[in-house]
């Protein structure tokens, strides 16, 4: 990652941006560039030491003191609730939430809350954190939710009897399905918040050379390292679409879209099925203890001219 020591350049000053998974890869560059644009940035990390190091490095490289690190294991709902409370106690306004943290797990594991880890981190965490922070985002409107999804969703369908890999588990397919679920929820969120002043979009960052998959052992992690060395783009480039959706004035009113290379693109037909999205919404609401009607469909007026196409 570059070490360009320019200070903040304005544009995003007065904006508070929360970036999850900001200790590494795409999230780190996104957080640093938003800080460089003058935003106050909340760096959400998993590991306390890495969170502290990333926060200090972002302060240094962005030339900004307005960077705070908070540690939370986002695969645990109680930690997401504590994180949301802490953010809301500290920041009277929150304008941008980038749900970037995510991972692939070669072997099936349950969290201490009894949820399969990929589902907990890649699906329930962005859903719950977005839902908990939504009132604060609405009060701060115009505001944005940006979900880091993946082209790995393509060619897959949700298996309703095996959402958490109960019957069969294959790490990369489970990962792809988690990103399919994230897209379905992105579109449903956009439909439910249309006109509220909060936009909700998703993106594919490209194949990016990061620490992705390195939480696994052996051949699985090695294969990603080799492929990454051969074909992946650098995080600076991989973060461009997330930075664009989080900050560019030209997309302030755009909602319910999927982007790649800073352009809207069409996600798979399975990801655009509104009845699956509604069914999934009810499922994850139950799994996270969120009222299924929150936020209610069509809340607010079409103030932003938003176009939630799903
Ligand atoms: N790299 C790619 O080619 C690619 C392609 C498509 C989509 N994506 C998506 O891009 C996003 C960012 O990934 P990346 O490639 O930048 O990978 P990365 O370098 O591994 O970064 C992942 C980030 O998520 C954090 N994280 C992991 N588990 C967590 C947990 N339980 N609680 C809180 N934070 C946690 C990590 O923190 P720690 O390091 O401290 O654990 C790290 O900051 C992910 O959603 C990924 O699915 C990546």
Short mmCIF file of C-alpha atoms and ligand atoms in Angstrom, two decimals:
data_model
loop_
_atom_site.label_atom_id
_atom_site.label_comp_id
_atom_site.label_asym_id
_atom_site.label_seq_id
_atom_site.Cartn_x
_atom_site.Cartn_y
_atom_site.Cartn_z
CA UNK A 1 0.00 0.00 0.00
CA UNK A 2 1.23 3.45 -0.85
CA UNK A 3 2.57 5.84 1.73
CA UNK A 4 1.62 9.13 0.18
CA UNK A 5 1.68 11.60 3.09
CA UNK A 6 -0.65 14.25 1.77
CA UNK A 7 -3.05 15.58 4.42
CA UNK A 8 -6.85 15.62 4.19
CA UNK A 9 -8.11 17.36 1.05
CA UNK A 10 -11.64 18.26 2.20
CA UNK A 11 -14.79 17.17 0.39
CA UNK A 12 -15.84 14.77 3.12
CA UNK A 13 -15.17 17.01 6.13
CA UNK A 14 -18.08 16.96 8.58
CA UNK A 15 -18.90 13.40 7.40
CA UNK A 16 -18.54 10.44 9.78
CA UNK A 17 -17.71 7.14 8.05
CA UNK A 18 -17.67 3.71 9.67
CA UNK A 19 -15.61 1.11 7.80
CA UNK A 20 -15.63 -2.52 8.96
CA UNK A 21 -12.66 -4.78 8.25
CA UNK A 22 -10.52 -1.66 7.98
CA UNK A 23 -7.33 -3.24 9.31
CA UNK A 24 -6.36 -4.82 6.03
CA UNK A 25 -6.85 -4.96 2.26
CA UNK A 26 -9.81 -3.17 0.68
CA UNK A 27 -11.17 -1.84 3.99
CA UNK A 28 -7.83 -0.33 5.04
CA UNK A 29 -7.45 1.61 1.78
CA UNK A 30 -11.11 2.69 1.85
CA UNK A 31 -10.79 4.00 5.42
CA UNK A 32 -7.50 5.77 4.67
CA UNK A 33 -8.82 7.46 1.52
CA UNK A 34 -12.01 8.62 3.26
CA UNK A 35 -9.82 10.09 6.04
CA UNK A 36 -7.66 11.70 3.39
CA UNK A 37 -10.78 13.31 1.93
CA UNK A 38 -11.39 14.90 5.35
CA UNK A 39 -13.94 12.48 6.84
CA UNK A 40 -13.93 11.38 10.46
CA UNK A 41 -13.33 7.64 10.17
CA UNK A 42 -14.20 4.82 12.54
CA UNK A 43 -11.88 1.89 11.84
CA UNK A 44 -13.65 -1.30 12.91
CA UNK A 45 -11.20 -4.17 13.36
CA UNK A 46 -11.25 -7.68 14.71
CA UNK A 47 -7.91 -7.97 16.46
CA UNK A 48 -7.00 -5.23 19.03
CA UNK A 49 -3.35 -4.97 18.01
CA UNK A 50 -4.07 -4.84 14.27
CA UNK A 51 -6.85 -2.31 14.89
CA UNK A 52 -4.48 -0.04 16.81
CA UNK A 53 -1.74 -0.37 14.18
CA UNK A 54 -4.14 0.31 11.28
CA UNK A 55 -5.65 3.32 13.06
CA UNK A 56 -2.22 4.85 13.70
CA UNK A 57 -1.11 4.16 10.15
CA UNK A 58 -4.25 5.71 8.66
CA UNK A 59 -3.80 8.81 10.87
CA UNK A 60 -0.21 9.09 9.68
CA UNK A 61 -0.78 8.39 5.98
CA UNK A 62 -3.95 10.48 5.73
CA UNK A 63 -2.51 13.27 7.87
CA UNK A 64 -5.67 13.27 9.97
CA UNK A 65 -6.33 12.95 13.70
CA UNK A 66 -10.01 12.21 13.09
CA UNK A 67 -9.56 8.43 13.01
CA UNK A 68 -10.75 6.16 15.82
CA UNK A 69 -10.28 2.40 16.09
CA UNK A 70 -12.91 0.12 17.65
CA UNK A 71 -12.50 -3.62 18.04
CA UNK A 72 -15.42 -6.02 17.56
CA UNK A 73 -15.80 -9.63 16.47
CA UNK A 74 -18.51 -9.08 13.88
CA UNK A 75 -19.37 -12.76 13.77
CA UNK A 76 -20.94 -12.24 17.23
CA UNK A 77 -24.24 -10.39 17.47
CA UNK A 78 -23.62 -9.21 21.03
CA UNK A 79 -20.39 -7.52 19.89
CA UNK A 80 -22.22 -5.88 16.95
CA UNK A 81 -24.79 -4.48 19.38
CA UNK A 82 -22.04 -3.15 21.67
CA UNK A 83 -20.27 -1.65 18.65
CA UNK A 84 -23.45 0.07 17.48
CA UNK A 85 -24.08 1.51 20.95
CA UNK A 86 -20.52 2.78 21.22
CA UNK A 87 -20.65 4.41 17.77
CA UNK A 88 -23.96 6.10 18.56
CA UNK A 89 -22.75 7.31 21.97
CA UNK A 90 -19.65 8.85 20.41
CA UNK A 91 -21.03 10.23 17.14
CA UNK A 92 -24.28 12.24 17.05
CA UNK A 93 -24.14 11.91 13.26
CA UNK A 94 -23.12 8.93 11.10
CA UNK A 95 -23.17 9.45 7.35
CA UNK A 96 -21.53 6.37 5.81
CA UNK A 97 -21.39 2.71 6.78
CA UNK A 98 -19.10 0.52 4.66
CA UNK A 99 -19.85 -3.13 5.45
CA UNK A 100 -16.56 -4.50 4.18
CA UNK A 101 -15.48 -7.15 6.71
CA UNK A 102 -15.85 -10.62 5.28
CA UNK A 103 -14.05 -13.92 4.97
CA UNK A 104 -14.08 -17.42 3.52
CA UNK A 105 -13.77 -20.43 5.83
CA UNK A 106 -12.47 -23.69 4.36
CA UNK A 107 -14.02 -25.76 7.14
CA UNK A 108 -17.42 -25.39 8.76
CA UNK A 109 -17.29 -23.85 12.24
CA UNK A 110 -19.92 -22.43 14.53
CA UNK A 111 -19.54 -19.22 16.49
CA UNK A 112 -20.06 -19.28 20.25
CA UNK A 113 -23.58 -18.05 19.44
CA UNK A 114 -24.19 -21.23 17.41
CA UNK A 115 -24.20 -19.65 13.92
CA UNK A 116 -22.08 -20.91 11.01
CA UNK A 117 -19.16 -18.48 10.78
CA UNK A 118 -19.49 -17.40 7.11
CA UNK A 119 -23.19 -16.72 7.51
CA UNK A 120 -22.59 -14.86 10.78
CA UNK A 121 -19.84 -12.60 9.40
CA UNK A 122 -20.78 -12.07 5.74
CA UNK A 123 -24.58 -11.94 6.05
CA UNK A 124 -25.87 -11.37 9.58
CA UNK A 125 -23.21 -8.80 10.53
CA UNK A 126 -23.91 -6.31 7.70
CA UNK A 127 -27.66 -6.85 8.13
CA UNK A 128 -27.61 -6.28 11.89
CA UNK A 129 -25.13 -3.40 11.93
CA UNK A 130 -27.02 -1.61 9.14
CA UNK A 131 -30.35 -2.13 10.92
CA UNK A 132 -29.01 -0.90 14.27
CA UNK A 133 -27.33 2.17 12.75
CA UNK A 134 -30.17 2.99 10.34
CA UNK A 135 -32.02 5.46 12.62
CA UNK A 136 -28.75 7.37 13.15
CA UNK A 137 -28.00 7.29 9.41
CA UNK A 138 -31.52 8.56 8.66
CA UNK A 139 -31.11 11.42 11.15
CA UNK A 140 -27.83 12.26 9.39
CA UNK A 141 -29.21 12.02 5.82
CA UNK A 142 -28.03 12.17 3.13
CA UNK A 143 -26.30 8.99 4.20
CA UNK A 144 -25.03 5.82 2.57
CA UNK A 145 -24.64 2.13 3.24
CA UNK A 146 -22.07 0.38 1.05
CA UNK A 147 -21.90 -3.43 1.08
CA UNK A 148 -18.80 -5.19 -0.24
CA UNK A 149 -20.21 -8.20 -2.07
CA UNK A 150 -18.50 -10.32 -4.74
CA UNK A 151 -18.81 -11.72 -8.24
CA UNK A 152 -18.51 -15.09 -6.44
CA UNK A 153 -22.32 -14.91 -6.04
CA UNK A 154 -22.79 -15.68 -9.75
CA UNK A 155 -24.16 -19.06 -10.82
CA UNK A 156 -25.40 -19.89 -7.31
CA UNK A 157 -28.83 -20.10 -5.72
CA UNK A 158 -29.70 -20.07 -2.04
CA UNK A 159 -30.39 -23.51 -0.65
CA UNK A 160 -33.03 -22.73 1.95
CA UNK A 161 -32.50 -26.06 3.74
CA UNK A 162 -28.75 -25.53 3.93
CA UNK A 163 -28.26 -21.80 4.53
CA UNK A 164 -25.62 -22.44 7.17
CA UNK A 165 -24.05 -25.45 5.47
CA UNK A 166 -25.85 -27.83 7.82
CA UNK A 167 -26.15 -30.61 5.23
CA UNK A 168 -23.19 -29.99 2.96
CA UNK A 169 -20.30 -27.57 3.28
CA UNK A 170 -17.88 -26.35 0.65
CA UNK A 171 -15.99 -23.23 1.74
CA UNK A 172 -15.98 -21.27 -1.51
CA UNK A 173 -19.59 -22.14 -2.45
CA UNK A 174 -20.77 -21.19 1.03
CA UNK A 175 -18.84 -17.94 0.63
CA UNK A 176 -20.44 -17.29 -2.81
CA UNK A 177 -23.90 -17.96 -1.38
CA UNK A 178 -23.21 -15.59 1.51
CA UNK A 179 -22.46 -12.83 -1.03
CA UNK A 180 -25.63 -13.76 -2.95
CA UNK A 181 -27.54 -13.34 0.32
CA UNK A 182 -25.81 -10.00 0.92
CA UNK A 183 -26.95 -8.79 -2.51
CA UNK A 184 -30.55 -9.91 -1.92
CA UNK A 185 -30.50 -8.04 1.41
CA UNK A 186 -28.92 -4.96 -0.19
CA UNK A 187 -31.79 -4.68 -2.67
CA UNK A 188 -34.41 -5.37 0.00
CA UNK A 189 -32.82 -2.76 2.27
CA UNK A 190 -32.89 -0.26 -0.60
CA UNK A 191 -36.57 -0.97 -1.27
CA UNK A 192 -37.42 -0.56 2.41
CA UNK A 193 -35.48 2.69 2.80
CA UNK A 194 -36.38 4.28 -0.55
CA UNK A 195 -36.84 8.01 -0.13
CA UNK A 196 -35.50 8.06 3.44
CA UNK A 197 -32.29 9.84 2.45
CA UNK A 198 -30.20 6.71 3.07
CA UNK A 199 -28.92 4.87 0.01
CA UNK A 200 -27.87 1.22 -0.01
CA UNK A 201 -25.60 -0.17 -2.71
CA UNK A 202 -23.29 -3.15 -3.18
CA UNK A 203 -20.11 -3.73 -5.15
CA UNK A 204 -17.64 -6.24 -6.46
CA UNK A 205 -14.09 -4.98 -5.84
CA UNK A 206 -12.36 -7.23 -8.40
CA UNK A 207 -9.89 -9.98 -7.51
CA UNK A 208 -7.70 -8.15 -5.04
CA UNK A 209 -4.38 -9.11 -3.43
CA UNK A 210 -5.22 -8.91 0.28
CA UNK A 211 -5.12 -11.21 3.31
CA UNK A 212 -8.35 -12.80 2.03
CA UNK A 213 -8.46 -16.59 2.77
CA UNK A 214 -5.24 -16.39 4.81
CA UNK A 215 -7.21 -17.13 7.98
CA UNK A 216 -7.30 -20.73 6.68
CA UNK A 217 -4.54 -23.32 6.81
CA UNK A 218 -2.70 -25.35 4.22
CA UNK A 219 -3.65 -25.80 0.58
CA UNK A 220 -6.74 -23.55 0.69
CA UNK A 221 -4.78 -20.47 1.80
CA UNK A 222 -1.83 -21.41 -0.41
CA UNK A 223 -4.04 -21.68 -3.52
CA UNK A 224 -5.43 -18.18 -2.93
CA UNK A 225 -1.91 -16.82 -2.38
CA UNK A 226 -0.68 -18.29 -5.67
CA UNK A 227 -3.72 -17.16 -7.69
CA UNK A 228 -3.54 -13.76 -6.05
CA UNK A 229 0.15 -13.38 -6.93
CA UNK A 230 -0.67 -14.19 -10.56
CA UNK A 231 -3.94 -12.41 -11.25
CA UNK A 232 -5.02 -10.02 -8.48
CA UNK A 233 -5.05 -6.25 -8.53
CA UNK A 234 -3.60 -4.18 -5.67
CA UNK A 235 -5.85 -2.99 -2.82
CA UNK A 236 -5.45 0.64 -3.98
CA UNK A 237 -7.32 -0.29 -7.15
CA UNK A 238 -9.63 -2.81 -5.48
CA UNK A 239 -10.88 -0.15 -3.05
CA UNK A 240 -11.82 2.38 -5.74
CA UNK A 241 -15.48 1.35 -6.11
CA UNK A 242 -16.05 1.30 -2.34
CA UNK A 243 -14.48 4.77 -1.99
CA UNK A 244 -16.57 6.02 -4.93
CA UNK A 245 -19.85 4.71 -3.50
CA UNK A 246 -18.99 6.05 -0.04
CA UNK A 247 -18.04 9.54 -1.13
CA UNK A 248 -18.68 10.57 -4.71
CA UNK A 249 -21.36 13.28 -5.08
CA UNK A 250 -22.51 11.78 -8.40
CA UNK A 251 -23.95 8.69 -6.63
CA UNK A 252 -25.50 10.48 -3.67
CA UNK A 253 -29.07 9.59 -4.79
CA UNK A 254 -28.38 6.20 -6.32
CA UNK A 255 -29.71 3.26 -4.33
CA UNK A 256 -30.33 -0.46 -4.82
CA UNK A 257 -27.55 -0.93 -7.35
CA UNK A 258 -24.58 -3.25 -7.78
CA UNK A 259 -21.32 -1.70 -8.96
CA UNK A 260 -18.02 -2.93 -10.34
CA UNK A 261 -15.19 -0.68 -11.53
CA UNK A 262 -17.23 2.32 -10.38
CA UNK A 263 -20.04 1.50 -12.82
CA UNK A 264 -23.47 0.02 -12.19
CA UNK A 265 -23.65 -3.56 -13.35
CA UNK A 266 -26.22 -6.34 -13.25
CA UNK A 267 -25.92 -8.98 -10.58
CA UNK A 268 -27.18 -12.52 -11.16
CA UNK A 269 -30.91 -13.21 -11.71
CA UNK A 270 -31.04 -15.18 -8.42
CA UNK A 271 -29.80 -12.10 -6.53
CA UNK A 272 -32.56 -9.94 -8.02
CA UNK A 273 -35.56 -12.06 -7.04
CA UNK A 274 -37.71 -9.91 -4.69
CA UNK A 275 -39.60 -12.88 -3.22
CA UNK A 276 -36.29 -14.56 -2.22
CA UNK A 277 -35.16 -11.22 -0.79
CA UNK A 278 -38.29 -10.91 1.32
CA UNK A 279 -38.04 -14.50 2.54
CA UNK A 280 -34.37 -14.01 3.38
CA UNK A 281 -35.13 -10.75 5.19
CA UNK A 282 -37.62 -12.55 7.46
CA UNK A 283 -35.09 -15.35 8.06
CA UNK A 284 -32.22 -13.07 9.05
CA UNK A 285 -34.50 -10.83 11.09
CA UNK A 286 -35.47 -13.89 13.12
CA UNK A 287 -31.83 -14.95 13.45
CA UNK A 288 -30.78 -11.53 14.74
CA UNK A 289 -33.82 -10.64 16.82
CA UNK A 290 -34.70 -7.65 14.63
CA UNK A 291 -38.42 -6.88 14.12
CA UNK A 292 -39.13 -8.21 10.59
CA UNK A 293 -40.96 -5.03 9.67
CA UNK A 294 -37.97 -2.81 10.50
CA UNK A 295 -37.50 -0.72 8.42
CA UNK A 296 -41.01 -0.96 7.01
CA UNK A 297 -41.38 -1.23 3.24
CA UNK A 298 -41.61 2.13 1.51
CA UNK A 299 -40.56 4.15 4.61
CA UNK A 300 -40.18 7.79 3.64
CA UNK A 301 -41.01 9.53 0.40
CA UNK A 302 -39.09 9.24 -2.86
CA UNK A 303 -37.12 12.31 -1.84
CA UNK A 304 -33.85 11.21 -3.39
CA UNK A 305 -35.26 10.10 -6.71
CA UNK A 306 -33.79 6.74 -5.78
CA UNK A 307 -34.10 3.86 -8.16
CA UNK A 308 -34.02 0.60 -6.24
CA UNK A 309 -34.00 -1.78 -9.16
CA UNK A 310 -32.93 -4.95 -7.33
N1 LIG B 1 -9.88 -9.94 -2.10
C1 LIG B 1 -10.74 -10.21 -3.07
O1 LIG B 1 -10.36 -10.64 -4.18
C2 LIG B 1 -12.21 -10.01 -2.86
C3 LIG B 1 -13.07 -10.22 -3.95
C4 LIG B 1 -14.43 -10.00 -3.78
C5 LIG B 1 -14.91 -9.57 -2.55
N2 LIG B 1 -14.04 -9.41 -1.50
C6 LIG B 1 -14.60 -8.96 -0.21
O2 LIG B 1 -13.91 -7.81 0.20
C7 LIG B 1 -14.04 -7.66 1.61
C8 LIG B 1 -12.70 -7.29 2.21
O3 LIG B 1 -11.83 -8.39 2.05
P1 LIG B 1 -10.28 -8.26 1.73
O4 LIG B 1 -10.05 -8.94 0.43
O5 LIG B 1 -9.80 -6.88 1.92
O6 LIG B 1 -9.70 -9.28 2.83
P2 LIG B 1 -8.79 -9.10 4.13
O7 LIG B 1 -7.51 -8.42 3.79
O8 LIG B 1 -8.73 -10.45 4.73
O9 LIG B 1 -9.65 -8.12 5.05
C9 LIG B 1 -10.78 -8.60 5.75
C10 LIG B 1 -11.06 -7.68 6.90
O10 LIG B 1 -12.19 -8.21 7.63
C11 LIG B 1 -11.82 -8.32 8.99
N3 LIG B 1 -12.49 -9.42 9.68
C12 LIG B 1 -12.40 -10.74 9.41
N4 LIG B 1 -13.12 -11.44 10.30
C13 LIG B 1 -13.68 -10.53 11.14
C14 LIG B 1 -14.52 -10.62 12.27
N5 LIG B 1 -14.94 -11.80 12.75
N6 LIG B 1 -14.89 -9.49 12.90
C15 LIG B 1 -14.47 -8.28 12.45
N7 LIG B 1 -13.68 -8.14 11.38
C16 LIG B 1 -13.29 -9.25 10.74
C17 LIG B 1 -10.32 -8.56 8.98
O11 LIG B 1 -9.76 -8.26 10.23
P3 LIG B 1 -8.55 -9.18 10.79
O12 LIG B 1 -7.53 -9.23 9.69
O13 LIG B 1 -8.08 -8.51 12.01
O14 LIG B 1 -9.16 -10.54 11.05
C18 LIG B 1 -9.90 -7.59 7.89
O15 LIG B 1 -9.82 -6.28 8.39
C19 LIG B 1 -14.62 -8.97 2.12
O16 LIG B 1 -16.00 -8.80 2.36
C20 LIG B 1 -14.42 -9.92 0.94
O17 LIG B 1 -15.39 -10.94 0.93
C21 LIG B 1 -12.70 -9.60 -1.63
#
